[in-house]
CSV table of C-alpha atoms in Angstrom, one decimal:
chain,number,residue,atom,x,y,z
S,1,MET,CA,101.7,52.8,25.7
S,2,CYS,CA,100.6,49.8,28.2
S,3,VAL,CA,97.4,49.1,29.3
S,4,GLU,CA,96.3,47.9,32.7
S,5,CYS,CA,93.9,45.1,32.5
S,6,GLY,CA,90.9,44.6,34.5
S,7,ASP,CA,90.5,41.9,37.5
S,8,TYR,CA,90.5,38.2,36.0
S,9,CYS,CA,91.9,39.3,32.7
S,10,LYS,CA,95.1,38.2,31.4
S,11,THR,CA,95.4,40.1,27.8
S,12,CYS,CA,93.6,43.1,26.6
S,13,ASN,CA,94.2,46.6,24.7
S,14,GLU,CA,92.7,49.6,24.7
S,15,THR,CA,89.3,48.4,24.3
S,16,GLY,CA,88.9,45.9,27.3
S,17,CYS,CA,90.0,42.5,27.9
S,18,LEU,CA,90.9,40.1,25.2
S,19,GLU,CA,91.2,36.9,27.0
S,20,CYS,CA,90.4,35.4,31.2
S,21,ASP,CA,92.5,34.2,33.2
S,22,ASN,CA,90.4,31.1,34.0
S,23,ALA,CA,89.2,30.2,30.4
S,24,GLY,CA,87.5,27.3,31.2
S,25,ASP,CA,85.2,28.7,34.0
S,26,MET,CA,85.2,32.5,33.1
S,27,ILE,CA,84.0,34.5,29.8
S,28,ILE,CA,84.3,37.8,28.5
S,29,ALA,CA,81.1,40.0,29.2
S,30,GLU,CA,81.3,43.4,27.3
S,31,ASP,CA,85.1,44.3,28.3
S,32,HIS,CA,85.7,42.4,31.7
S,33,CYS,CA,85.8,38.5,32.6
S,34,GLU,CA,82.9,36.9,34.9
S,35,CYS,CA,81.8,33.5,35.6
S,36,ILE,CA,79.6,31.2,33.3
S,37,ASP,CA,76.2,30.8,34.3
S,38,GLY,CA,76.0,28.6,37.1
S,39,MET,CA,79.2,30.1,38.9
S,40,TYR,CA,80.1,33.3,40.9
S,41,ILE,CA,83.7,34.5,41.9
S,42,ASP,CA,85.2,33.1,45.2
S,43,GLY,CA,88.4,35.2,45.7
S,44,GLN,CA,90.4,34.2,42.6
S,45,ASN,CA,88.4,31.2,41.2
S,46,CYS,CA,84.9,30.3,40.1
S,47,THR,CA,82.8,28.1,42.3
S,48,TYR,CA,79.7,26.5,41.5
S,49,CYS,CA,76.2,28.1,42.8
S,50,GLY,CA,73.8,25.8,44.8
S,51,GLU,CA,72.3,22.9,43.4
S,52,ASN,CA,69.3,23.8,40.8
S,53,CYS,CA,70.8,27.9,40.9
S,54,GLU,CA,71.8,29.3,37.7
S,55,VAL,CA,72.9,32.9,38.6
S,56,CYS,CA,74.3,33.5,42.3
S,57,GLN,CA,76.8,36.4,44.0
S,58,ASN,CA,77.9,34.0,46.7
S,59,SER,CA,77.0,30.0,48.1
S,60,THR,CA,73.8,31.0,50.2
S,61,SER,CA,71.9,32.8,47.8
S,62,CYS,CA,70.2,32.1,44.2
S,63,ASP,CA,69.3,35.1,42.0
S,64,GLN,CA,67.8,33.3,39.2
S,65,CYS,CA,67.1,29.6,39.6
S,66,ALA,CA,67.9,27.0,36.8
S,67,ASP,CA,64.9,26.7,34.3
S,68,GLU,CA,61.2,24.6,35.6
S,69,TYR,CA,62.6,25.6,39.2
S,70,MET,CA,61.3,28.3,41.7
S,71,GLU,CA,62.4,30.5,44.4
S,72,THR,CA,61.6,29.9,47.4
S,73,SER,CA,62.2,31.3,50.9
S,74,GLY,CA,65.8,31.2,52.0
S,75,ASN,CA,66.9,31.7,48.3
S,76,SER,CA,67.5,28.3,47.5
S,77,CYS,CA,65.6,26.3,44.4
S,78,SER,CA,62.7,23.9,44.1
S,79,CYS,CA,60.4,22.6,42.4
S,80,PRO,CA,57.2,24.3,42.5
S,81,SER,CA,54.2,22.9,44.1
S,82,GLY,CA,52.4,19.8,42.0
S,83,SER,CA,56.1,18.4,40.9
S,84,TYR,CA,58.8,16.3,41.6
S,85,GLN,CA,62.3,16.5,41.4
S,86,ASN,CA,64.1,14.1,38.5
S,87,GLY,CA,67.5,14.5,38.5
S,88,THR,CA,67.9,18.5,37.4
S,89,SER,CA,64.3,19.3,35.9
S,90,CYS,CA,60.8,19.0,37.9
S,91,GLU,CA,58.2,16.8,36.5
S,92,ILE,CA,54.6,18.2,37.0
S,93,CYS,CA,51.9,15.7,37.1
S,94,ASP,CA,49.1,15.9,35.3
S,95,LEU,CA,45.4,16.8,36.6
S,96,GLY,CA,44.2,13.8,38.9
S,97,TYR,CA,47.3,12.9,40.0
S,98,TYR,CA,49.5,14.4,43.1
S,99,ALA,CA,53.5,14.7,43.4
S,100,THR,CA,55.3,12.3,46.0
S,101,ASN,CA,59.2,12.5,46.2
S,102,SER,CA,60.0,10.7,43.0
S,103,SER,CA,56.8,10.4,41.2
S,104,CYS,CA,53.2,10.9,40.4
S,105,GLU,CA,50.4,9.0,41.9
S,106,GLN,CA,46.7,9.1,40.9
S,107,CYS,CA,44.4,10.9,43.3
S,108,GLY,CA,41.5,8.7,45.2
S,109,HIS,CA,37.8,9.9,44.7
S,110,PHE,CA,38.4,13.1,47.0
S,111,CYS,CA,41.4,14.3,45.1
């Protein structure tokens, strides 16, 4: 008896998918193939989500930001107030300091 495999599935049996078409970018989730975190299905391939985005459905929205990032308007991810981006993570400034584009600076007397 022949079994029709689902989308993006290379080999399967009656219980589900055993191997995905694009094994490097896809994983088997329950009985079907899906892109790994940080990627979404774009036609027949997996494409990276936007910067700092961990889960998305397309290139213009982000469903879940990467660790230490918060979601902002426009469905993009950025560091929360009081912190700055340092590579792929957010550095949170200590009490008595404020965030600039690339560091924490000590507050003056009225901070």
